[in-house]
Amino acid sequence: MKRVLISLAFALAAIAPAAAHADDNSNWVKPIKPYRVVGNIYYVGSEGLSAWLITSSEGHVLLDSGPSADGAKLIERSIQQLGFQLADVKILINTHAHFDHAGGLAQLKADTGAKVWASRLDEPALEQGHHIGDNSNGPTPFPAVKVDKSFGDGQKLKLGETALVAHLTPGHTLGCTTWTMAVVEKSRPLNVTFPCSLSVAGNVLVGNKGHRSIVADYRSSFVKLRAIPTDVMLPSHEEQGDLLAKRQKLLRGDPNAFIDPTELARFVDGYETRFNQELARQQAASPGGAKR
């Protein structure tokens, strides 16, 4: 039993981005007060893991689910605390099929009756309940969930006056999905991007039999994300965007706390540097050294 617990703790730490709380992910299930970010976008996640409620007059969209059924319940309480009804959540979407962002989807689907939308390449992982592709942490299982609608690159999601676009940015997972939308904040139009993770997070980069195109996928995603016009970047982990600090600025009256047109490029640059370092390390450690 002790060995199982140690293995689980290691997996939790390794799946999170390198800058995360690698030795303590308790903030992944620590409640914080939900709040409106910009336009019709609300933060309903935990202290460490993001979940985003996007509202409309015809129902709401929820992006990401937390790591478990308990994480889903935390999100549900946050939605209700803001005055919204769970029954009005109509569509559940996901950045990627890892347990920390998909582990609560099954519970949320059961409790809201919402439909699950997912990229075709992450659909098998969601329905089988584990990561697909060679990873040093293993399959990191989570509760499986039935996908109601699968899609490819450029899929548009429209609900009432809300419209989102899916951009496939694979690498972190086979079907990693970045979502974008436009909002208006105090008469100011803003482009919002919810980037899928770019971290390596234990992925095997040399000889990955379950994701043979993984290196090319990461590299194409770096290019693709840099080209997306973004005023507001809302990532899936708190520390990826200093969300707590931005929230404090917002509370102090800074209307531009979440607005930074240069942030997405810095986000991509940092992860590309770490990707190249990890790729070089794995190539040097593989049979034949750096020859690949």
PDB file of C-alpha atoms in Angstrom:
ATOM      1  CA  MET A   1       0.000   0.000   0.000  1.00  0.00           C
ATOM      2  CA  LYS A   2       2.853   2.379   0.888  1.00  0.00           C
ATOM      3  CA  ARG A   3       4.458   1.744  -2.517  1.00  0.00           C
ATOM      4  CA  VAL A   4       1.170   2.580  -4.288  1.00  0.00           C
ATOM      5  CA  LEU A   5       0.848   5.857  -2.398  1.00  0.00           C
ATOM      6  CA  ILE A   6       4.434   6.835  -3.203  1.00  0.00           C
ATOM      7  CA  SER A   7       3.893   6.059  -6.886  1.00  0.00           C
ATOM      8  CA  LEU A   8       0.704   8.128  -6.975  1.00  0.00           C
ATOM      9  CA  ALA A   9       2.404  11.074  -5.323  1.00  0.00           C
ATOM     10  CA  PHE A  10       5.200  10.946  -7.885  1.00  0.00           C
ATOM     11  CA  ALA A  11       2.724  10.848 -10.760  1.00  0.00           C
ATOM     12  CA  LEU A  12       0.831  13.833  -9.416  1.00  0.00           C
ATOM     13  CA  ALA A  13       3.995  15.875  -9.126  1.00  0.00           C
ATOM     14  CA  ALA A  14       5.389  14.900 -12.500  1.00  0.00           C
ATOM     15  CA  ILE A  15       2.279  15.525 -14.564  1.00  0.00           C
ATOM     16  CA  ALA A  16       2.151  19.169 -13.411  1.00  0.00           C
ATOM     17  CA  PRO A  17       4.350  21.671 -15.233  1.00  0.00           C
ATOM     18  CA  ALA A  18       7.909  21.936 -13.989  1.00  0.00           C
ATOM     19  CA  ALA A  19       7.245  25.266 -12.305  1.00  0.00           C
ATOM     20  CA  ALA A  20       4.301  23.865 -10.352  1.00  0.00           C
ATOM     21  CA  HIS A  21       4.245  22.811  -6.723  1.00  0.00           C
ATOM     22  CA  ALA A  22       6.146  19.625  -7.545  1.00  0.00           C
ATOM     23  CA  ASP A  23       6.262  18.464  -3.930  1.00  0.00           C
ATOM     24  CA  ASP A  24       2.742  19.474  -2.917  1.00  0.00           C
ATOM     25  CA  ASN A  25      -0.312  19.511  -5.180  1.00  0.00           C
ATOM     26  CA  SER A  26      -2.772  20.018  -2.328  1.00  0.00           C
ATOM     27  CA  ASN A  27      -3.795  23.306  -3.954  1.00  0.00           C
ATOM     28  CA  TRP A  28      -5.304  21.279  -6.822  1.00  0.00           C
ATOM     29  CA  VAL A  29      -8.277  20.549  -4.539  1.00  0.00           C
ATOM     30  CA  LYS A  30      -8.150  23.667  -2.337  1.00  0.00           C
ATOM     31  CA  PRO A  31     -11.240  25.852  -2.800  1.00  0.00           C
ATOM     32  CA  ILE A  32     -10.981  29.552  -3.557  1.00  0.00           C
ATOM     33  CA  LYS A  33     -13.703  32.117  -4.095  1.00  0.00           C
ATOM     34  CA  PRO A  34     -14.899  32.072  -7.726  1.00  0.00           C
ATOM     35  CA  TYR A  35     -14.825  35.311  -9.666  1.00  0.00           C
ATOM     36  CA  ARG A  36     -15.501  36.986 -13.000  1.00  0.00           C
ATOM     37  CA  VAL A  37     -12.387  37.474 -15.108  1.00  0.00           C
ATOM     38  CA  VAL A  38     -13.415  39.392 -18.243  1.00  0.00           C
ATOM     39  CA  GLY A  39     -16.627  39.512 -20.226  1.00  0.00           C
ATOM     40  CA  ASN A  40     -18.695  36.383 -19.625  1.00  0.00           C
ATOM     41  CA  ILE A  41     -15.784  34.262 -18.352  1.00  0.00           C
ATOM     42  CA  TYR A  42     -15.654  33.145 -14.713  1.00  0.00           C
ATOM     43  CA  TYR A  43     -12.981  31.285 -12.751  1.00  0.00           C
ATOM     44  CA  VAL A  44     -14.554  28.292 -10.986  1.00  0.00           C
ATOM     45  CA  GLY A  45     -11.487  26.129 -10.385  1.00  0.00           C
ATOM     46  CA  SER A  46      -9.392  25.406  -7.318  1.00  0.00           C
ATOM     47  CA  GLU A  47      -6.410  27.382  -6.065  1.00  0.00           C
ATOM     48  CA  GLY A  48      -4.060  25.409  -8.317  1.00  0.00           C
ATOM     49  CA  LEU A  49      -6.112  24.002 -11.207  1.00  0.00           C
ATOM     50  CA  SER A  50      -8.200  26.136 -13.524  1.00  0.00           C
ATOM     51  CA  ALA A  51     -11.770  25.584 -14.597  1.00  0.00           C
ATOM     52  CA  TRP A  52     -13.555  28.235 -16.633  1.00  0.00           C
ATOM     53  CA  LEU A  53     -17.294  28.874 -16.839  1.00  0.00           C
ATOM     54  CA  ILE A  54     -18.322  30.680 -20.020  1.00  0.00           C
ATOM     55  CA  THR A  55     -21.898  31.890 -19.780  1.00  0.00           C
ATOM     56  CA  SER A  56     -24.590  32.694 -22.320  1.00  0.00           C
ATOM     57  CA  SER A  57     -28.313  33.396 -22.426  1.00  0.00           C
ATOM     58  CA  GLU A  58     -28.915  29.859 -23.744  1.00  0.00           C
ATOM     59  CA  GLY A  59     -26.758  27.958 -21.274  1.00  0.00           C
ATOM     60  CA  HIS A  60     -23.142  27.705 -20.259  1.00  0.00           C
ATOM     61  CA  VAL A  61     -19.897  26.042 -21.319  1.00  0.00           C
ATOM     62  CA  LEU A  62     -17.460  24.618 -18.768  1.00  0.00           C
ATOM     63  CA  LEU A  63     -13.793  24.172 -19.681  1.00  0.00           C
ATOM     64  CA  ASP A  64     -11.839  21.516 -17.734  1.00  0.00           C
ATOM     65  CA  SER A  65     -12.948  19.519 -14.737  1.00  0.00           C
ATOM     66  CA  GLY A  66     -10.346  19.159 -12.018  1.00  0.00           C
ATOM     67  CA  PRO A  67      -8.609  15.876 -11.146  1.00  0.00           C
ATOM     68  CA  SER A  68     -11.436  13.800  -9.681  1.00  0.00           C
ATOM     69  CA  ALA A  69     -15.063  13.561  -8.619  1.00  0.00           C
ATOM     70  CA  ASP A  70     -14.165  15.664  -5.570  1.00  0.00           C
ATOM     71  CA  GLY A  71     -12.600  18.235  -7.884  1.00  0.00           C
ATOM     72  CA  ALA A  72     -15.802  18.272  -9.914  1.00  0.00           C
ATOM     73  CA  LYS A  73     -17.863  18.886  -6.776  1.00  0.00           C
ATOM     74  CA  LEU A  74     -15.610  21.828  -5.919  1.00  0.00           C
ATOM     75  CA  ILE A  75     -16.286  23.306  -9.362  1.00  0.00           C
ATOM     76  CA  GLU A  76     -20.020  22.725  -8.977  1.00  0.00           C
ATOM     77  CA  ARG A  77     -20.068  24.571  -5.664  1.00  0.00           C
ATOM     78  CA  SER A  78     -18.198  27.479  -7.251  1.00  0.00           C
ATOM     79  CA  ILE A  79     -20.699  27.672 -10.101  1.00  0.00           C
ATOM     80  CA  GLN A  80     -23.581  27.764  -7.632  1.00  0.00           C
ATOM     81  CA  GLN A  81     -21.783  30.298  -5.425  1.00  0.00           C
ATOM     82  CA  LEU A  82     -21.752  32.663  -8.402  1.00  0.00           C
ATOM     83  CA  GLY A  83     -25.524  32.272  -8.714  1.00  0.00           C
ATOM     84  CA  PHE A  84     -25.600  29.976 -11.742  1.00  0.00           C
ATOM     85  CA  GLN A  85     -27.492  26.699 -11.982  1.00  0.00           C
ATOM     86  CA  LEU A  86     -25.773  23.391 -12.716  1.00  0.00           C
ATOM     87  CA  ALA A  87     -28.618  22.435 -15.046  1.00  0.00           C
ATOM     88  CA  ASP A  88     -27.722  25.421 -17.233  1.00  0.00           C
ATOM     89  CA  VAL A  89     -24.275  23.975 -18.001  1.00  0.00           C
ATOM     90  CA  LYS A  90     -24.901  22.530 -21.461  1.00  0.00           C
ATOM     91  CA  ILE A  91     -21.454  21.680 -22.842  1.00  0.00           C
ATOM     92  CA  LEU A  92     -18.300  20.351 -21.176  1.00  0.00           C
ATOM     93  CA  ILE A  93     -15.037  20.935 -23.034  1.00  0.00           C
ATOM     94  CA  ASN A  94     -11.475  20.012 -22.185  1.00  0.00           C
ATOM     95  CA  THR A  95      -7.965  21.205 -22.928  1.00  0.00           C
ATOM     96  CA  HIS A  96      -6.483  17.701 -22.780  1.00  0.00           C
ATOM     97  CA  ALA A  97      -6.992  14.149 -21.585  1.00  0.00           C
ATOM     98  CA  HIS A  98      -4.866  14.083 -18.422  1.00  0.00           C
ATOM     99  CA  PHE A  99      -6.384  13.230 -15.078  1.00  0.00           C
ATOM    100  CA  ASP A 100      -5.812  16.666 -13.548  1.00  0.00           C
ATOM    101  CA  HIS A 101      -8.031  18.292 -16.192  1.00  0.00           C
ATOM    102  CA  ALA A 102     -10.321  15.421 -17.202  1.00  0.00           C
ATOM    103  CA  GLY A 103     -10.716  13.399 -14.004  1.00  0.00           C
ATOM    104  CA  GLY A 104     -13.915  15.184 -13.011  1.00  0.00           C
ATOM    105  CA  LEU A 105     -15.656  15.117 -16.402  1.00  0.00           C
ATOM    106  CA  ALA A 106     -17.672  11.973 -15.681  1.00  0.00           C
ATOM    107  CA  GLN A 107     -18.996  13.433 -12.416  1.00  0.00           C
ATOM    108  CA  LEU A 108     -19.806  16.780 -14.029  1.00  0.00           C
ATOM    109  CA  LYS A 109     -21.607  15.075 -16.898  1.00  0.00           C
ATOM    110  CA  ALA A 110     -23.687  13.005 -14.474  1.00  0.00           C
ATOM    111  CA  ASP A 111     -24.573  16.005 -12.307  1.00  0.00           C
ATOM    112  CA  THR A 112     -25.334  18.548 -15.062  1.00  0.00           C
ATOM    113  CA  GLY A 113     -26.567  16.427 -17.974  1.00  0.00           C
ATOM    114  CA  ALA A 114     -24.198  18.401 -20.225  1.00  0.00           C
ATOM    115  CA  LYS A 115     -22.703  17.013 -23.433  1.00  0.00           C
ATOM    116  CA  VAL A 116     -18.978  16.331 -23.604  1.00  0.00           C
ATOM    117  CA  TRP A 117     -17.078  17.705 -26.606  1.00  0.00           C
ATOM    118  CA  ALA A 118     -13.510  16.558 -27.252  1.00  0.00           C
ATOM    119  CA  SER A 119     -10.946  16.421 -30.019  1.00  0.00           C
ATOM    120  CA  ARG A 120     -10.945  13.174 -31.988  1.00  0.00           C
ATOM    121  CA  LEU A 121      -7.392  12.353 -30.969  1.00  0.00           C
ATOM    122  CA  ASP A 122      -8.106  12.753 -27.234  1.00  0.00           C
ATOM    123  CA  GLU A 123     -11.496  11.000 -27.440  1.00  0.00           C
ATOM    124  CA  PRO A 124     -10.007   7.494 -26.975  1.00  0.00           C
ATOM    125  CA  ALA A 125      -8.088   8.584 -23.868  1.00  0.00           C
ATOM    126  CA  LEU A 126     -11.200  10.145 -22.311  1.00  0.00           C
ATOM    127  CA  GLU A 127     -13.352   7.110 -23.066  1.00  0.00           C
ATOM    128  CA  GLN A 128     -10.699   4.648 -21.851  1.00  0.00           C
ATOM    129  CA  GLY A 129      -9.862   6.771 -18.805  1.00  0.00           C
ATOM    130  CA  HIS A 130      -6.100   7.096 -19.131  1.00  0.00           C
ATOM    131  CA  HIS A 131      -3.314   8.946 -20.934  1.00  0.00           C
ATOM    132  CA  ILE A 132      -2.372   7.514 -24.339  1.00  0.00           C
ATOM    133  CA  GLY A 133       1.260   7.644 -25.416  1.00  0.00           C
ATOM    134  CA  ASP A 134       4.503   6.553 -23.764  1.00  0.00           C
ATOM    135  CA  ASN A 135       5.043   8.496 -20.545  1.00  0.00           C
ATOM    136  CA  SER A 136       7.430   7.872 -17.668  1.00  0.00           C
ATOM    137  CA  ASN A 137       4.504   8.211 -15.238  1.00  0.00           C
ATOM    138  CA  GLY A 138       2.490   5.439 -16.875  1.00  0.00           C
ATOM    139  CA  PRO A 139      -1.148   5.784 -17.956  1.00  0.00           C
ATOM    140  CA  THR A 140      -2.271   7.881 -14.903  1.00  0.00           C
ATOM    141  CA  PRO A 141      -5.893   6.624 -14.927  1.00  0.00           C
ATOM    142  CA  PHE A 142      -9.022   8.680 -14.281  1.00  0.00           C
ATOM    143  CA  PRO A 143     -12.788   8.009 -14.509  1.00  0.00           C
ATOM    144  CA  ALA A 144     -13.708   7.356 -18.145  1.00  0.00           C
ATOM    145  CA  VAL A 145     -16.346   9.542 -19.771  1.00  0.00           C
ATOM    146  CA  LYS A 146     -18.396   9.104 -22.942  1.00  0.00           C
ATOM    147  CA  VAL A 147     -17.693  11.763 -25.553  1.00  0.00           C
ATOM    148  CA  ASP A 148     -20.862  13.071 -27.219  1.00  0.00           C
ATOM    149  CA  LYS A 149     -19.199  15.081 -29.967  1.00  0.00           C
ATOM    150  CA  SER A 150     -15.683  14.716 -31.324  1.00  0.00           C
ATOM    151  CA  PHE A 151     -14.089  17.261 -33.627  1.00  0.00           C
ATOM    152  CA  GLY A 152     -11.023  18.300 -35.576  1.00  0.00           C
ATOM    153  CA  ASP A 153      -9.040  21.497 -35.901  1.00  0.00           C
ATOM    154  CA  GLY A 154     -11.060  24.695 -36.294  1.00  0.00           C
ATOM    155  CA  GLN A 155     -14.270  23.376 -34.723  1.00  0.00           C
ATOM    156  CA  LYS A 156     -16.633  26.180 -33.772  1.00  0.00           C
ATOM    157  CA  LEU A 157     -18.788  25.950 -30.671  1.00  0.00           C
ATOM    158  CA  LYS A 158     -21.719  28.378 -30.512  1.00  0.00           C
ATOM    159  CA  LEU A 159     -24.128  28.639 -27.616  1.00  0.00           C
ATOM    160  CA  GLY A 160     -26.332  31.706 -27.507  1.00  0.00           C
ATOM    161  CA  GLU A 161     -24.147  34.762 -27.999  1.00  0.00           C
ATOM    162  CA  THR A 162     -21.012  32.826 -27.003  1.00  0.00           C
ATOM    163  CA  ALA A 163     -18.676  31.440 -29.675  1.00  0.00           C
ATOM    164  CA  LEU A 164     -15.463  29.475 -29.160  1.00  0.00           C
ATOM    165  CA  VAL A 165     -12.992  28.019 -31.651  1.00  0.00           C
ATOM    166  CA  ALA A 166     -10.903  24.879 -31.091  1.00  0.00           C
ATOM    167  CA  HIS A 167      -7.282  24.895 -32.236  1.00  0.00           C
ATOM    168  CA  LEU A 168      -5.487  21.553 -32.082  1.00  0.00           C
ATOM    169  CA  THR A 169      -2.075  22.041 -30.462  1.00  0.00           C
ATOM    170  CA  PRO A 170      -0.842  18.469 -29.867  1.00  0.00           C
ATOM    171  CA  GLY A 171       2.295  17.352 -28.101  1.00  0.00           C
ATOM    172  CA  HIS A 172       1.383  17.310 -24.416  1.00  0.00           C
ATOM    173  CA  THR A 173      -1.343  14.867 -25.515  1.00  0.00           C
ATOM    174  CA  LEU A 174      -2.334  13.584 -28.936  1.00  0.00           C
ATOM    175  CA  GLY A 175      -5.388  15.836 -29.090  1.00  0.00           C
ATOM    176  CA  CYS A 176      -4.364  18.776 -26.914  1.00  0.00           C
ATOM    177  CA  THR A 177      -6.827  21.590 -27.646  1.00  0.00           C
ATOM    178  CA  THR A 178      -6.402  25.336 -27.291  1.00  0.00           C
ATOM    179  CA  TRP A 179      -9.661  27.293 -27.190  1.00  0.00           C
ATOM    180  CA  THR A 180     -10.168  30.925 -28.231  1.00  0.00           C
ATOM    181  CA  MET A 181     -13.037  33.383 -28.011  1.00  0.00           C
ATOM    182  CA  ALA A 182     -13.755  37.099 -28.165  1.00  0.00           C
ATOM    183  CA  VAL A 183     -15.275  39.105 -25.330  1.00  0.00           C
ATOM    184  CA  VAL A 184     -16.075  42.736 -24.631  1.00  0.00           C
ATOM    185  CA  GLU A 185     -14.952  44.259 -21.348  1.00  0.00           C
ATOM    186  CA  LYS A 186     -16.174  47.789 -20.647  1.00  0.00           C
ATOM    187  CA  SER A 187     -16.689  48.431 -24.377  1.00  0.00           C
ATOM    188  CA  ARG A 188     -13.198  47.072 -25.145  1.00  0.00           C
ATOM    189  CA  PRO A 189     -12.987  44.030 -27.458  1.00  0.00           C
ATOM    190  CA  LEU A 190     -10.539  41.393 -26.248  1.00  0.00           C
ATOM    191  CA  ASN A 191      -9.189  38.162 -27.713  1.00  0.00           C
ATOM    192  CA  VAL A 192      -9.055  35.414 -25.088  1.00  0.00           C
ATOM    193  CA  THR A 193      -6.966  32.243 -25.392  1.00  0.00           C
ATOM    194  CA  PHE A 194      -7.155  29.157 -23.175  1.00  0.00           C
ATOM    195  CA  PRO A 195      -3.882  27.439 -24.178  1.00  0.00           C
ATOM    196  CA  CYS A 196      -3.418  23.720 -23.875  1.00  0.00           C
ATOM    197  CA  SER A 197      -0.350  22.766 -21.895  1.00  0.00           C
ATOM    198  CA  LEU A 198       3.021  22.656 -23.645  1.00  0.00           C
ATOM    199  CA  SER A 199       5.011  20.925 -20.901  1.00  0.00           C
ATOM    200  CA  VAL A 200       6.756  17.607 -21.499  1.00  0.00           C
ATOM    201  CA  ALA A 201       5.459  16.236 -18.172  1.00  0.00           C
ATOM    202  CA  GLY A 202       7.047  12.820 -18.465  1.00  0.00           C
ATOM    203  CA  ASN A 203       6.340  12.329 -22.164  1.00  0.00           C
ATOM    204  CA  VAL A 204       8.806  10.108 -23.979  1.00  0.00           C
ATOM    205  CA  LEU A 205      10.207  12.232 -26.799  1.00  0.00           C
ATOM    206  CA  VAL A 206      12.539   9.660 -28.361  1.00  0.00           C
ATOM    207  CA  GLY A 207      10.892   6.510 -29.712  1.00  0.00           C
ATOM    208  CA  ASN A 208       7.373   7.148 -28.404  1.00  0.00           C
ATOM    209  CA  LYS A 209       5.442   4.206 -29.868  1.00  0.00           C
ATOM    210  CA  GLY A 210       2.071   5.584 -28.795  1.00  0.00           C
ATOM    211  CA  HIS A 211       2.699   9.077 -30.180  1.00  0.00           C
ATOM    212  CA  ARG A 212       5.206   8.754 -33.006  1.00  0.00           C
ATOM    213  CA  SER A 213       4.831  12.356 -34.199  1.00  0.00           C
ATOM    214  CA  ILE A 214       5.296  13.836 -30.723  1.00  0.00           C
ATOM    215  CA  VAL A 215       8.378  15.982 -31.466  1.00  0.00           C
ATOM    216  CA  ALA A 216       6.919  17.398 -34.682  1.00  0.00           C
ATOM    217  CA  ASP A 217       3.613  17.969 -32.875  1.00  0.00           C
ATOM    218  CA  TYR A 218       5.225  19.996 -30.104  1.00  0.00           C
ATOM    219  CA  ARG A 219       7.176  22.073 -32.610  1.00  0.00           C
ATOM    220  CA  SER A 220       4.134  22.820 -34.761  1.00  0.00           C
ATOM    221  CA  SER A 221       2.149  23.765 -31.667  1.00  0.00           C
ATOM    222  CA  PHE A 222       4.790  26.289 -30.583  1.00  0.00           C
ATOM    223  CA  VAL A 223       4.471  27.968 -33.978  1.00  0.00           C
ATOM    224  CA  LYS A 224       0.694  27.784 -34.032  1.00  0.00           C
ATOM    225  CA  LEU A 225       0.188  29.251 -30.572  1.00  0.00           C
ATOM    226  CA  ARG A 226       2.494  32.175 -31.252  1.00  0.00           C
ATOM    227  CA  ALA A 227       0.298  33.125 -34.219  1.00  0.00           C
ATOM    228  CA  ILE A 228      -2.925  33.383 -32.203  1.00  0.00           C
ATOM    229  CA  PRO A 229      -3.793  37.034 -31.379  1.00  0.00           C
ATOM    230  CA  THR A 230      -4.260  37.100 -27.620  1.00  0.00           C
ATOM    231  CA  ASP A 231      -5.039  39.885 -25.177  1.00  0.00           C
ATOM    232  CA  VAL A 232      -5.966  37.606 -22.262  1.00  0.00           C
ATOM    233  CA  MET A 233      -4.282  34.241 -21.638  1.00  0.00           C
ATOM    234  CA  LEU A 234      -6.136  31.893 -19.296  1.00  0.00           C
ATOM    235  CA  PRO A 235      -4.093  28.715 -18.695  1.00  0.00           C
ATOM    236  CA  SER A 236      -5.022  25.393 -17.107  1.00  0.00           C
ATOM    237  CA  HIS A 237      -2.651  25.690 -14.114  1.00  0.00           C
ATOM    238  CA  GLU A 238      -2.596  28.717 -11.810  1.00  0.00           C
ATOM    239  CA  GLU A 239       1.179  29.147 -11.849  1.00  0.00           C
ATOM    240  CA  GLN A 240       1.286  29.171 -15.661  1.00  0.00           C
ATOM    241  CA  GLY A 241      -0.321  32.616 -15.617  1.00  0.00           C
ATOM    242  CA  ASP A 242       0.110  33.930 -12.055  1.00  0.00           C
ATOM    243  CA  LEU A 243      -3.654  33.872 -11.711  1.00  0.00           C
ATOM    244  CA  LEU A 244      -3.711  34.460  -7.949  1.00  0.00           C
ATOM    245  CA  ALA A 245      -1.583  37.582  -8.295  1.00  0.00           C
ATOM    246  CA  LYS A 246      -3.747  38.869 -11.127  1.00  0.00           C
ATOM    247  CA  ARG A 247      -6.849  38.255  -9.038  1.00  0.00           C
ATOM    248  CA  GLN A 248      -5.382  40.402  -6.244  1.00  0.00           C
ATOM    249  CA  LYS A 249      -4.681  43.187  -8.752  1.00  0.00           C
ATOM    250  CA  LEU A 250      -8.282  42.935  -9.941  1.00  0.00           C
ATOM    251  CA  LEU A 251      -9.532  43.221  -6.362  1.00  0.00           C
ATOM    252  CA  ARG A 252      -7.381  46.330  -5.898  1.00  0.00           C
ATOM    253  CA  GLY A 253      -9.173  47.948  -8.826  1.00  0.00           C
ATOM    254  CA  ASP A 254      -6.818  47.253 -11.736  1.00  0.00           C
ATOM    255  CA  PRO A 255      -9.146  46.731 -14.743  1.00  0.00           C
ATOM    256  CA  ASN A 256      -6.217  45.433 -16.848  1.00  0.00           C
ATOM    257  CA  ALA A 257      -5.066  42.781 -14.384  1.00  0.00           C
ATOM    258  CA  PHE A 258      -5.615  39.919 -16.842  1.00  0.00           C
ATOM    259  CA  ILE A 259      -4.802  41.834 -20.024  1.00  0.00           C
ATOM    260  CA  ASP A 260      -1.322  41.332 -21.478  1.00  0.00           C
ATOM    261  CA  PRO A 261      -0.914  40.939 -25.259  1.00  0.00           C
ATOM    262  CA  THR A 262       2.682  39.719 -24.785  1.00  0.00           C
ATOM    263  CA  GLU A 263       1.996  36.964 -22.257  1.00  0.00           C
ATOM    264  CA  LEU A 264       1.165  34.096 -24.616  1.00  0.00           C
ATOM    265  CA  ALA A 265       4.425  34.554 -26.528  1.00  0.00           C
ATOM    266  CA  ARG A 266       6.403  34.421 -23.268  1.00  0.00           C
ATOM    267  CA  PHE A 267       4.436  31.338 -22.222  1.00  0.00           C
ATOM    268  CA  VAL A 268       5.352  29.579 -25.479  1.00  0.00           C
ATOM    269  CA  ASP A 269       8.975  30.700 -25.367  1.00  0.00           C
ATOM    270  CA  GLY A 270       9.477  29.285 -21.884  1.00  0.00           C
ATOM    271  CA  TYR A 271       7.984  25.909 -22.715  1.00  0.00           C
ATOM    272  CA  GLU A 272       9.847  25.656 -26.024  1.00  0.00           C
ATOM    273  CA  THR A 273      13.153  26.230 -24.224  1.00  0.00           C
ATOM    274  CA  ARG A 274      12.379  23.522 -21.668  1.00  0.00           C
ATOM    275  CA  PHE A 275      11.164  21.173 -24.415  1.00  0.00           C
ATOM    276  CA  ASN A 276      14.421  21.546 -26.336  1.00  0.00           C
ATOM    277  CA  GLN A 277      16.426  20.902 -23.177  1.00  0.00           C
ATOM    278  CA  GLU A 278      14.446  17.756 -22.374  1.00  0.00           C
ATOM    279  CA  LEU A 279      14.629  16.522 -25.961  1.00  0.00           C
ATOM    280  CA  ALA A 280      18.418  16.914 -25.940  1.00  0.00           C
ATOM    281  CA  ARG A 281      18.624  15.060 -22.629  1.00  0.00           C
ATOM    282  CA  GLN A 282      16.513  12.161 -23.899  1.00  0.00           C
ATOM    283  CA  GLN A 283      18.412  11.976 -27.178  1.00  0.00           C
ATOM    284  CA  ALA A 284      21.739  11.848 -25.346  1.00  0.00           C
ATOM    285  CA  ALA A 285      20.428   9.080 -23.078  1.00  0.00           C
ATOM    286  CA  SER A 286      18.931   6.964 -25.883  1.00  0.00           C
ATOM    287  CA  PRO A 287      20.829   4.184 -27.714  1.00  0.00           C
ATOM    288  CA  GLY A 288      22.960   5.897 -30.373  1.00  0.00           C
ATOM    289  CA  GLY A 289      23.138   9.125 -28.379  1.00  0.00           C
ATOM    290  CA  ALA A 290      21.900  12.276 -30.092  1.00  0.00           C
ATOM    291  CA  LYS A 291      21.449  10.554 -33.410  1.00  0.00           C
ATOM    292  CA  ARG A 292      17.739  10.349 -34.068  1.00  0.00           C
TER     293      ARG A 292
END
